[in-house]
JSON list of C-alpha atoms in Angstrom, two decimals:
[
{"chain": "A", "resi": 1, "resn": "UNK", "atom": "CA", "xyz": [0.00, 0.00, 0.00]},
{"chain": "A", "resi": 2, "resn": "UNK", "atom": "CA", "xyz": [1.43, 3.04, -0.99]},
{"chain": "A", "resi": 3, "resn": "UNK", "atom": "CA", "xyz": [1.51, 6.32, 2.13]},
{"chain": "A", "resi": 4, "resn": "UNK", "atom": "CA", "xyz": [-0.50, 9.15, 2.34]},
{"chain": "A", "resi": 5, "resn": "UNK", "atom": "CA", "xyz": [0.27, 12.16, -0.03]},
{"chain": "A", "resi": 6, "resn": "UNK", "atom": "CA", "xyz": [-0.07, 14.23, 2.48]},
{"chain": "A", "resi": 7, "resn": "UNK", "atom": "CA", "xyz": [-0.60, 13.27, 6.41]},
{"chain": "A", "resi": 8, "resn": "UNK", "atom": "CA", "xyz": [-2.31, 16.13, 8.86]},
{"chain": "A", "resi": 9, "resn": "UNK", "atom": "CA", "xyz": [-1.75, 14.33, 13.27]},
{"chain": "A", "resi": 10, "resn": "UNK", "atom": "CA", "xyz": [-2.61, 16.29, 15.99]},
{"chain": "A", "resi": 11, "resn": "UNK", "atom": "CA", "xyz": [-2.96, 20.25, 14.44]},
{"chain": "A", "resi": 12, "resn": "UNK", "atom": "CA", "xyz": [-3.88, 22.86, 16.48]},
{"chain": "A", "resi": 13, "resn": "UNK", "atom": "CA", "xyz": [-3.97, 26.38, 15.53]},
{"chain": "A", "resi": 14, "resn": "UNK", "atom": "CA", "xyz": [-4.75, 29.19, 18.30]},
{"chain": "A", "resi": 15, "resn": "UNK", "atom": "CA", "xyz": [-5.06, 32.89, 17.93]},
{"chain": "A", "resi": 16, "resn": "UNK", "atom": "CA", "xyz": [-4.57, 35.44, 20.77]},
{"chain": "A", "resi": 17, "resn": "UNK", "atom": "CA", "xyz": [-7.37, 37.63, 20.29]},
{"chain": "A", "resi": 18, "resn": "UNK", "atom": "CA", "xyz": [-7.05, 40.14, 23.67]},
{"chain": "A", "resi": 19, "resn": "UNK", "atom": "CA", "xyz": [-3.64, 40.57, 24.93]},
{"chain": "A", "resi": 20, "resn": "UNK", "atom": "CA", "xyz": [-2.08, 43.68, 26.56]},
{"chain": "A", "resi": 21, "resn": "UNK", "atom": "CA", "xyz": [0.45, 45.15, 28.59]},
{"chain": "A", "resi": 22, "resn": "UNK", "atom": "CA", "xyz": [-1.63, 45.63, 31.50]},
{"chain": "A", "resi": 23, "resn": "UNK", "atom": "CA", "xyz": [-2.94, 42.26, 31.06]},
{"chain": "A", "resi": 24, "resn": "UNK", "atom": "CA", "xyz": [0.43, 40.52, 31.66]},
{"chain": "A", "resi": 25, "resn": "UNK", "atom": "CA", "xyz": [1.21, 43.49, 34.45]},
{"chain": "A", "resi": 26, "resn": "UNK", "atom": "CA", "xyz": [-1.70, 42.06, 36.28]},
{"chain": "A", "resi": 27, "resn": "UNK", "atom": "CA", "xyz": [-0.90, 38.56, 35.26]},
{"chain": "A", "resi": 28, "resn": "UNK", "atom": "CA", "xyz": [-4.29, 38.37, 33.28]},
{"chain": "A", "resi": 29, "resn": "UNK", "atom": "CA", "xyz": [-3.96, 35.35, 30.43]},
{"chain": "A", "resi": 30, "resn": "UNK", "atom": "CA", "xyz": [-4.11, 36.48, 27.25]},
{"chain": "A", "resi": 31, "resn": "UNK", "atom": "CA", "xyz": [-7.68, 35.39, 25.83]},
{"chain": "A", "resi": 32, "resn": "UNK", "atom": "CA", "xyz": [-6.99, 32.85, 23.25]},
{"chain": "A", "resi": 33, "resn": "UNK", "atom": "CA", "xyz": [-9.32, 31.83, 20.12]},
{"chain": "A", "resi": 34, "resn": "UNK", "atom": "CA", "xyz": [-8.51, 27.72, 19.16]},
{"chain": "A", "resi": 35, "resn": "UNK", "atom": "CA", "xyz": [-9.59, 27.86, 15.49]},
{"chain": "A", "resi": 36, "resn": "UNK", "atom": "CA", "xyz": [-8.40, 24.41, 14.93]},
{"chain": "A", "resi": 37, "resn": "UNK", "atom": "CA", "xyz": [-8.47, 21.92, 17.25]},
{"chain": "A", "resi": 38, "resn": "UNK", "atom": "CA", "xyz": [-6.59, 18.73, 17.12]},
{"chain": "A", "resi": 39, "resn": "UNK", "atom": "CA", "xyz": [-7.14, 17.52, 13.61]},
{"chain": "A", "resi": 40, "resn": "UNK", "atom": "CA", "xyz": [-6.44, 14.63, 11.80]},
{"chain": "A", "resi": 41, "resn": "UNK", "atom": "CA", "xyz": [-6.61, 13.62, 8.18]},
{"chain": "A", "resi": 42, "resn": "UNK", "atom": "CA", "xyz": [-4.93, 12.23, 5.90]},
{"chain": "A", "resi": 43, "resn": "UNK", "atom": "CA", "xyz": [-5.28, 12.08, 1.37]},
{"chain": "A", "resi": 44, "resn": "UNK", "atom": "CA", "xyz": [-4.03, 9.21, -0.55]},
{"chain": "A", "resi": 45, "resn": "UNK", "atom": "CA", "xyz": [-2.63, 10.20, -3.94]},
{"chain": "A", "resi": 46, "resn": "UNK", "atom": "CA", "xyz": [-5.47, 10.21, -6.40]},
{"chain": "A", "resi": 47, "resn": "UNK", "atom": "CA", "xyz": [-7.70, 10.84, -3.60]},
{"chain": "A", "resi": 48, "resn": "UNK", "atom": "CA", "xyz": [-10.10, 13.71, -2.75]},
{"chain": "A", "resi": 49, "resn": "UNK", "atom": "CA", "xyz": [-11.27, 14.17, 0.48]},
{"chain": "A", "resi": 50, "resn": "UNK", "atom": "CA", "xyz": [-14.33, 16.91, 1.48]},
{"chain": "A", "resi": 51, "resn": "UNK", "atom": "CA", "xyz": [-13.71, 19.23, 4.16]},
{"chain": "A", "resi": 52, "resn": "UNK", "atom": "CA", "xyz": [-17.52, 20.28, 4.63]},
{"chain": "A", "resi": 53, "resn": "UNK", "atom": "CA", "xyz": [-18.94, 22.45, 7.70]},
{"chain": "A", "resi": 54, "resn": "UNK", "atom": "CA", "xyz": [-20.65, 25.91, 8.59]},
{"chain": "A", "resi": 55, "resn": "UNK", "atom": "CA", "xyz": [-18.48, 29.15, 7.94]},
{"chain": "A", "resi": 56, "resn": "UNK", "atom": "CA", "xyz": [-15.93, 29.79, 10.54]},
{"chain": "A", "resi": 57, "resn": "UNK", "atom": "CA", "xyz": [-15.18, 25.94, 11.64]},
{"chain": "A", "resi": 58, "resn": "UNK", "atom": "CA", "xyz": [-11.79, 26.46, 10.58]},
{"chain": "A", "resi": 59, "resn": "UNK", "atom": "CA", "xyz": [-11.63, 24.85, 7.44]},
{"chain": "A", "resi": 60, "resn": "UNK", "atom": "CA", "xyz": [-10.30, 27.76, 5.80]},
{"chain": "A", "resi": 61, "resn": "UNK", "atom": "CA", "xyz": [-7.37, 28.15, 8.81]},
{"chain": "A", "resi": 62, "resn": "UNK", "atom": "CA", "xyz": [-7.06, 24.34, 8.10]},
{"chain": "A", "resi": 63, "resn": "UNK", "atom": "CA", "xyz": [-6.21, 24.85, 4.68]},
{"chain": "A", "resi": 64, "resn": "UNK", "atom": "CA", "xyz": [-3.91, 28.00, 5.50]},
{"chain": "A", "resi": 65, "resn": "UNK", "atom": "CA", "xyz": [-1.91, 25.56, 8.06]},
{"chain": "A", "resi": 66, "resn": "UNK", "atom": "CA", "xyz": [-1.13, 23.17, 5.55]},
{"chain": "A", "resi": 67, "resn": "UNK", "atom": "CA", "xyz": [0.01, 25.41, 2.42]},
{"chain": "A", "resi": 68, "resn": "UNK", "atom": "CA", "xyz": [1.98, 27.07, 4.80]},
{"chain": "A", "resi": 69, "resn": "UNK", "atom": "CA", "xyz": [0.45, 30.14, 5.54]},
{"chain": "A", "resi": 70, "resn": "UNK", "atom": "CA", "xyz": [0.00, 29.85, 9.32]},
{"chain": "A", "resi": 71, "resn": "UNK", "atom": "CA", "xyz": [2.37, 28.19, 11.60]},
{"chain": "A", "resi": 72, "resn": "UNK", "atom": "CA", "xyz": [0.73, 25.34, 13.72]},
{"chain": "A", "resi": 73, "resn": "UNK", "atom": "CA", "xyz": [0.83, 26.08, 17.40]},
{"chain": "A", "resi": 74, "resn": "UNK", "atom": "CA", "xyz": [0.86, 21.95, 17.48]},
{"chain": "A", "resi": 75, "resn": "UNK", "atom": "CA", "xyz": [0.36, 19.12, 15.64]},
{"chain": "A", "resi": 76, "resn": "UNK", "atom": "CA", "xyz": [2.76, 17.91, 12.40]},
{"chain": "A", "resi": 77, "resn": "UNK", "atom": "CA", "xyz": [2.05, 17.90, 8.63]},
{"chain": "A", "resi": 78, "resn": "UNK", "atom": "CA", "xyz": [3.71, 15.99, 6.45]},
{"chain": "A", "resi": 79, "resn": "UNK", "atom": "CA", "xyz": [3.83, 15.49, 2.79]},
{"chain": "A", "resi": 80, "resn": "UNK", "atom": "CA", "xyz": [4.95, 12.25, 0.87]},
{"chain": "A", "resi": 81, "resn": "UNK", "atom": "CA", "xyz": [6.21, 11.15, 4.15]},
{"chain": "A", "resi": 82, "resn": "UNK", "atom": "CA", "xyz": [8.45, 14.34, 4.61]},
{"chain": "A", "resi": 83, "resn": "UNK", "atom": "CA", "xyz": [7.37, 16.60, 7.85]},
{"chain": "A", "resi": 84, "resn": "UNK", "atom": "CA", "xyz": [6.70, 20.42, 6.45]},
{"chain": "A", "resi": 85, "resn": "UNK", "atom": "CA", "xyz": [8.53, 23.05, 8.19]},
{"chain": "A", "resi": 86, "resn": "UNK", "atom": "CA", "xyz": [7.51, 26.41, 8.74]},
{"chain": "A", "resi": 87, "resn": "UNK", "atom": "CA", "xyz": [10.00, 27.62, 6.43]},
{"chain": "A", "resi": 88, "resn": "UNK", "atom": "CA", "xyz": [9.74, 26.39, 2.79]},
{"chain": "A", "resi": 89, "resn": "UNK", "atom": "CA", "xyz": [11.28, 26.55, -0.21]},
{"chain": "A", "resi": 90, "resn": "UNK", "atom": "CA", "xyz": [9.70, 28.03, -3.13]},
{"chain": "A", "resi": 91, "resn": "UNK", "atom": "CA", "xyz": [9.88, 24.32, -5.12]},
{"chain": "A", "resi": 92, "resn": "UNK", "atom": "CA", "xyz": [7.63, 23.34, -1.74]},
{"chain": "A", "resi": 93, "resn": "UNK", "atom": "CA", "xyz": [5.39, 26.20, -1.27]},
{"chain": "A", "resi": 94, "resn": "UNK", "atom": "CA", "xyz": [4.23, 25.59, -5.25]},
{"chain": "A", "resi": 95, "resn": "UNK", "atom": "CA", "xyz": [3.67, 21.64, -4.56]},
{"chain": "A", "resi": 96, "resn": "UNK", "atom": "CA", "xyz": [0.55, 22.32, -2.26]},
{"chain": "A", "resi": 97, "resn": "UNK", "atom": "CA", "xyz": [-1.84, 25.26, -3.32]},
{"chain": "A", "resi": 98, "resn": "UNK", "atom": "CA", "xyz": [-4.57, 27.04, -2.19]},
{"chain": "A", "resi": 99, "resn": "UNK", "atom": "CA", "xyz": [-7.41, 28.24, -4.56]},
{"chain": "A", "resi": 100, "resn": "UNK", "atom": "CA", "xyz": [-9.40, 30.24, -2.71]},
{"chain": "A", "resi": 101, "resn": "UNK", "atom": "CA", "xyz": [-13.31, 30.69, -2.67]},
{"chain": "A", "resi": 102, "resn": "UNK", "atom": "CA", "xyz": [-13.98, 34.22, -2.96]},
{"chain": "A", "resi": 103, "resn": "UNK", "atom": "CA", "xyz": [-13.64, 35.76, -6.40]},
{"chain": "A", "resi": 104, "resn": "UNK", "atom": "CA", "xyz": [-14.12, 39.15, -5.28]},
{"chain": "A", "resi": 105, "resn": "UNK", "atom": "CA", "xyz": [-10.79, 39.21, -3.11]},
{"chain": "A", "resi": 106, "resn": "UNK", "atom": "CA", "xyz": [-8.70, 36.46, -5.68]},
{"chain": "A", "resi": 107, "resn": "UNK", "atom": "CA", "xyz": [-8.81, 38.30, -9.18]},
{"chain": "A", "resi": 108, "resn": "UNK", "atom": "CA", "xyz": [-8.04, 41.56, -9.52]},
{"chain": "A", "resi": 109, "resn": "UNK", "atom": "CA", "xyz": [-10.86, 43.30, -10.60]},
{"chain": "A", "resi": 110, "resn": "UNK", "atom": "CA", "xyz": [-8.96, 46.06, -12.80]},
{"chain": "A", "resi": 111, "resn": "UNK", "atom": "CA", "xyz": [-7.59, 42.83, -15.03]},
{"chain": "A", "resi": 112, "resn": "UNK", "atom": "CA", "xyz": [-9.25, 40.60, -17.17]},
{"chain": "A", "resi": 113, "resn": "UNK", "atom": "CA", "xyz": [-8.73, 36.84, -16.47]},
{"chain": "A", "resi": 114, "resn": "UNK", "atom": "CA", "xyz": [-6.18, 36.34, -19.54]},
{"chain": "A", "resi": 115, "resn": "UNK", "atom": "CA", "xyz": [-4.31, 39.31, -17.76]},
{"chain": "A", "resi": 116, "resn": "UNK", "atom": "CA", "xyz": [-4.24, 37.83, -14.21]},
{"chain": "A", "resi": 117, "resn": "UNK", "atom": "CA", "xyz": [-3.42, 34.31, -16.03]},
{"chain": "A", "resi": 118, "resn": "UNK", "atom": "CA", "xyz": [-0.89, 35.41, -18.35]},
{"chain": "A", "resi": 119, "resn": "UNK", "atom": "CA", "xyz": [0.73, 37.68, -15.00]},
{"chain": "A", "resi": 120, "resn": "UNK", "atom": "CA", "xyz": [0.78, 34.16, -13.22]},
{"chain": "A", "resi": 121, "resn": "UNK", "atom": "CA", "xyz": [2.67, 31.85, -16.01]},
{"chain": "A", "resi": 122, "resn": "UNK", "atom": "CA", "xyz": [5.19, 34.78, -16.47]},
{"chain": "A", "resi": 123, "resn": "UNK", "atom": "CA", "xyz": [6.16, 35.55, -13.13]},
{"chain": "A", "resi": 124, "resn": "UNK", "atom": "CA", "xyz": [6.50, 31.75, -12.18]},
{"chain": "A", "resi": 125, "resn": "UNK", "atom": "CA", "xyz": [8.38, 31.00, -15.57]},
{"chain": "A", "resi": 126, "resn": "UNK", "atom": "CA", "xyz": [5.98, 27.81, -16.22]},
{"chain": "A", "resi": 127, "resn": "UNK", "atom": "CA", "xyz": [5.64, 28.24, -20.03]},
{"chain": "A", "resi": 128, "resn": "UNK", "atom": "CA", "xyz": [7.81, 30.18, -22.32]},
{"chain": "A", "resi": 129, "resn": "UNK", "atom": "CA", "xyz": [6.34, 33.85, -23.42]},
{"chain": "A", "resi": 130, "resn": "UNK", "atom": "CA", "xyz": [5.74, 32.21, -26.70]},
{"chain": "A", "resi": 131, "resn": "UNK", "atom": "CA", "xyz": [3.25, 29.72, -24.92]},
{"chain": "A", "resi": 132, "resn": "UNK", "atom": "CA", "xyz": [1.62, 31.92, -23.03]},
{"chain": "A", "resi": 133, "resn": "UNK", "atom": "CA", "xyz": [-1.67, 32.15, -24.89]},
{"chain": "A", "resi": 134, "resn": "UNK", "atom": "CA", "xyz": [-2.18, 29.00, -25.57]},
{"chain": "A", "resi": 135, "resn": "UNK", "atom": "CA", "xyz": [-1.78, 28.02, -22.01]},
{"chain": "A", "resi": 136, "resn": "UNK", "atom": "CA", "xyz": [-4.84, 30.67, -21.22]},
{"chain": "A", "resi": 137, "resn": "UNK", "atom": "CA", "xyz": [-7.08, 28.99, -23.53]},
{"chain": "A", "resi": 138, "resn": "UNK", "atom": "CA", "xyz": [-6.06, 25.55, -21.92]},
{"chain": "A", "resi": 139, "resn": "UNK", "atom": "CA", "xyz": [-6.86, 26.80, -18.39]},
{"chain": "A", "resi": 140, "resn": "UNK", "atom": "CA", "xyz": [-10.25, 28.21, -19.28]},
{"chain": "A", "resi": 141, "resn": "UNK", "atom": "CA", "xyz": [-11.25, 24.96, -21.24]},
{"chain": "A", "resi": 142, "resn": "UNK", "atom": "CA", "xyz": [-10.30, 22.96, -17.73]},
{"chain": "A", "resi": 143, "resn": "UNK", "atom": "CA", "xyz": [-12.30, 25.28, -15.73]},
{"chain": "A", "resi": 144, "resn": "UNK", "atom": "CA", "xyz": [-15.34, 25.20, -17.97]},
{"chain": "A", "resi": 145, "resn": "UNK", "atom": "CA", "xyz": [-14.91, 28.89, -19.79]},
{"chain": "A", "resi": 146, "resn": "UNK", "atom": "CA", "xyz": [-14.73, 29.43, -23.28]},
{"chain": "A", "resi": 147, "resn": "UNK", "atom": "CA", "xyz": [-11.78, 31.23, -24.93]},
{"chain": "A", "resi": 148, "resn": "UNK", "atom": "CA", "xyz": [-13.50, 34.60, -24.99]},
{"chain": "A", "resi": 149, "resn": "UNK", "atom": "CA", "xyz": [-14.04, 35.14, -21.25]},
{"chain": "A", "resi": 150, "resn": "UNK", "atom": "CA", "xyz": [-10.53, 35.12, -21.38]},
{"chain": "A", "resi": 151, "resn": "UNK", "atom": "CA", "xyz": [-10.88, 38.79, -22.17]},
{"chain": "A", "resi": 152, "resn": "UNK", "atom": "CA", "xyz": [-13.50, 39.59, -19.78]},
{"chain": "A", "resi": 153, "resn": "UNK", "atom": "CA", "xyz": [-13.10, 41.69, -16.34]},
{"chain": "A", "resi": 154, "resn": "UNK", "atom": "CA", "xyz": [-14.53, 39.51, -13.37]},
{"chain": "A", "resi": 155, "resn": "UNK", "atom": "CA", "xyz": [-17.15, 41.92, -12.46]},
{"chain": "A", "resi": 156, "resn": "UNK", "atom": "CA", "xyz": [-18.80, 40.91, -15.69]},
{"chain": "A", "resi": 157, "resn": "UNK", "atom": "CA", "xyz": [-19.37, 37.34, -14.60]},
{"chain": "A", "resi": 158, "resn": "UNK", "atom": "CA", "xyz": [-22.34, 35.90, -13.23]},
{"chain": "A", "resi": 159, "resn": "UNK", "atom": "CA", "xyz": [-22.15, 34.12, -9.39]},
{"chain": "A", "resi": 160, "resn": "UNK", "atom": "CA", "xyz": [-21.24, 30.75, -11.84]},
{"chain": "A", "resi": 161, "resn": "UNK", "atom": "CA", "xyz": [-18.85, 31.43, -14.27]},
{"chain": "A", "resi": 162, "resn": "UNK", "atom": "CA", "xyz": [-17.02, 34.06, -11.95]},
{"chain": "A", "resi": 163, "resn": "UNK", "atom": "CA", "xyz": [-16.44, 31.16, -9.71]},
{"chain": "A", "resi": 164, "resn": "UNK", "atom": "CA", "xyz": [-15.00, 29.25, -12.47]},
{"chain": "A", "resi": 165, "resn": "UNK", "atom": "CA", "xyz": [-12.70, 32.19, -13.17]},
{"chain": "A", "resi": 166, "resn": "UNK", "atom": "CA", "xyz": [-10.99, 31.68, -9.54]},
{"chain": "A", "resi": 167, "resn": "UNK", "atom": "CA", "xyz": [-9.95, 28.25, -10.54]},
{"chain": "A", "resi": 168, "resn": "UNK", "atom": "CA", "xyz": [-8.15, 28.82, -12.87]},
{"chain": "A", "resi": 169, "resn": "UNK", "atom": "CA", "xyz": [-5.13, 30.78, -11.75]},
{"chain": "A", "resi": 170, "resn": "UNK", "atom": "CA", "xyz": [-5.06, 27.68, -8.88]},
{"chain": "A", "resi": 171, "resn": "UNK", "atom": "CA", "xyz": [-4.73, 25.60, -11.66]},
{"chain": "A", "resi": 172, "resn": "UNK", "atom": "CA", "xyz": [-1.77, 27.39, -13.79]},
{"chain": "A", "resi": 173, "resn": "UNK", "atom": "CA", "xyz": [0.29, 27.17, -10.83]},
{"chain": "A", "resi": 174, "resn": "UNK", "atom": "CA", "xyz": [0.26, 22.98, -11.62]},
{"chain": "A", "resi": 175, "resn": "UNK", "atom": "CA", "xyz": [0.04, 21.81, -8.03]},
{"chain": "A", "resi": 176, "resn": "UNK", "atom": "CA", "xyz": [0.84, 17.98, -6.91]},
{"chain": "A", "resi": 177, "resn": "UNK", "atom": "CA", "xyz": [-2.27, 19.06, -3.94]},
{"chain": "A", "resi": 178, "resn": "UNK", "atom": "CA", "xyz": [-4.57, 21.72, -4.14]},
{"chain": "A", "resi": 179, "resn": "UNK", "atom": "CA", "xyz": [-7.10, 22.51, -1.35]},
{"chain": "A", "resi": 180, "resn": "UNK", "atom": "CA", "xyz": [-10.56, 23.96, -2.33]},
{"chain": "A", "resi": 181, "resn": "UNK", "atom": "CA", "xyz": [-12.64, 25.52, 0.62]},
{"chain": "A", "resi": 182, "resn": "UNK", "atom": "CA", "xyz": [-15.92, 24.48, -1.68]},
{"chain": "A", "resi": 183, "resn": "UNK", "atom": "CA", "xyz": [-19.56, 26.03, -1.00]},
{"chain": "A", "resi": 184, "resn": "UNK", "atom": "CA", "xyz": [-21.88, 25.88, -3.83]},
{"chain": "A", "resi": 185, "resn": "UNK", "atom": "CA", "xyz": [-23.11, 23.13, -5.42]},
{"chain": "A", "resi": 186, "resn": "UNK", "atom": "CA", "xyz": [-21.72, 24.09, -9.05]},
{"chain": "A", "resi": 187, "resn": "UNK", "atom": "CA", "xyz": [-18.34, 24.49, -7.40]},
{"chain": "A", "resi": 188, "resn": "UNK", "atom": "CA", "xyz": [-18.76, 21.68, -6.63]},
{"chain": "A", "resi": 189, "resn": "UNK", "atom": "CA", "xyz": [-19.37, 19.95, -9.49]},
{"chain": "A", "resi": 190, "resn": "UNK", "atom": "CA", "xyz": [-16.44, 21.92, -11.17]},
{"chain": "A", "resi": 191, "resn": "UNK", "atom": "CA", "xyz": [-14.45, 20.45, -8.82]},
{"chain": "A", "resi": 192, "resn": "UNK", "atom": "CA", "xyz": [-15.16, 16.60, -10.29]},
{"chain": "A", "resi": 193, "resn": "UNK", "atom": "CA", "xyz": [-15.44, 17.67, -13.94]},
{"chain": "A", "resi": 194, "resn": "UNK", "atom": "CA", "xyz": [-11.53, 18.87, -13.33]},
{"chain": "A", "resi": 195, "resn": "UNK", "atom": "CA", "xyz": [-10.65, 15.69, -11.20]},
{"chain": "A", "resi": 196, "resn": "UNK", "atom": "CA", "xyz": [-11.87, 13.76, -13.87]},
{"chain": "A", "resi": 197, "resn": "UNK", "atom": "CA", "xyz": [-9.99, 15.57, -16.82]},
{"chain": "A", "resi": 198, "resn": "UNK", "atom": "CA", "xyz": [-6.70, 14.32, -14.95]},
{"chain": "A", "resi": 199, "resn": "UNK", "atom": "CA", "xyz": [-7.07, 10.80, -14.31]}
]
């Protein structure tokens, strides 16, 4: 049997939310917020796995642990059997991805999508300049979007399609794991239609 892609044992993340000088003068604990608390998972490669429950659970915070975006306070992740440090290369940081659920905050709304998709394969080096369009079209076809919304701003999408548009920058980046934070049913159903393409 082959090991867990990636392996999530014991994570805890905590946030002090009221802290103060006075407070430690008087010896007053800081008042802490546990936004994760003592999770375990683990994703077999070729697996997905659903993350489901009501907003603020800490699924999001989950997701931000393991991409590397918040430090644990406890617990271990590890990833093809390798733990994951706080510090990582940027070889590591591009293995596990985040695409995250709100369009509004994750394309820019003063660029079309070819513009925020073209920015991404450029700056990252993933396809020579020469490939760059072609690339865009690919990415749009995975996510569901013809070639002509390509050259459409974000705030001319419907609740659908504009949803569609935030996966596809996740995509470019060619992750070995992404982690989706999924709410609406047609997200949802995105989500399989692009597992499917890559089996």
């Amino acid at each position: 049997m082959s090991e867990p892609l990636l392996e999530v044992r014991g994570v805890h993340m905590d946030f002090t939310i009221a802290d103060s000088v006075v407070r430690r003068a008087r010896r007053i604990p800081a008042e802490v917020l546990s936004a994760v608390d003592g999770v375990d998972l683990e994703i077999m490669p070729g697996e997905a796995l659903g993350l489901v429950g009501e907003s603020g659970c800490g699924k999001s915070t989950l997701g931000r642990c393991i991409v590397g975006l918040h430090v644990p306070t406890a617990g271990e992740i590890r990833y093809a059997g390798e733990p994951l440090g706080a510090k990582r290369a940027r070889a590591e940081r591009r293995r596990i991805q985040m695409v995250f659920q709100d369009p509004y905050s994750s394309l820019n709304p003063r660029m079309t999508v070819r513009q925020t998709l073209s920015e991404l394969l450029r700056v990252h080096k993933m396809v020579p300049r020469s490939g760059i369009d072609a690339r865009c079209r690919e990415l749009l076809d995975l996510v569901g979007l013809p070639g002509r919304a390509g050259h459409t701003h974000p705030r001319h999408f419907c609740g659908g399609p504009r949803q569609r548009g935030t996966n596809a920058p996740g995509r470019g980046r060619q992750p070995e794991l992404g982690l989706q934070v999924l709410q609406q049913v047609e997200h949802r159903g995105l989500h399989g239609d692009v597992e499917r393409r890559h089996r």
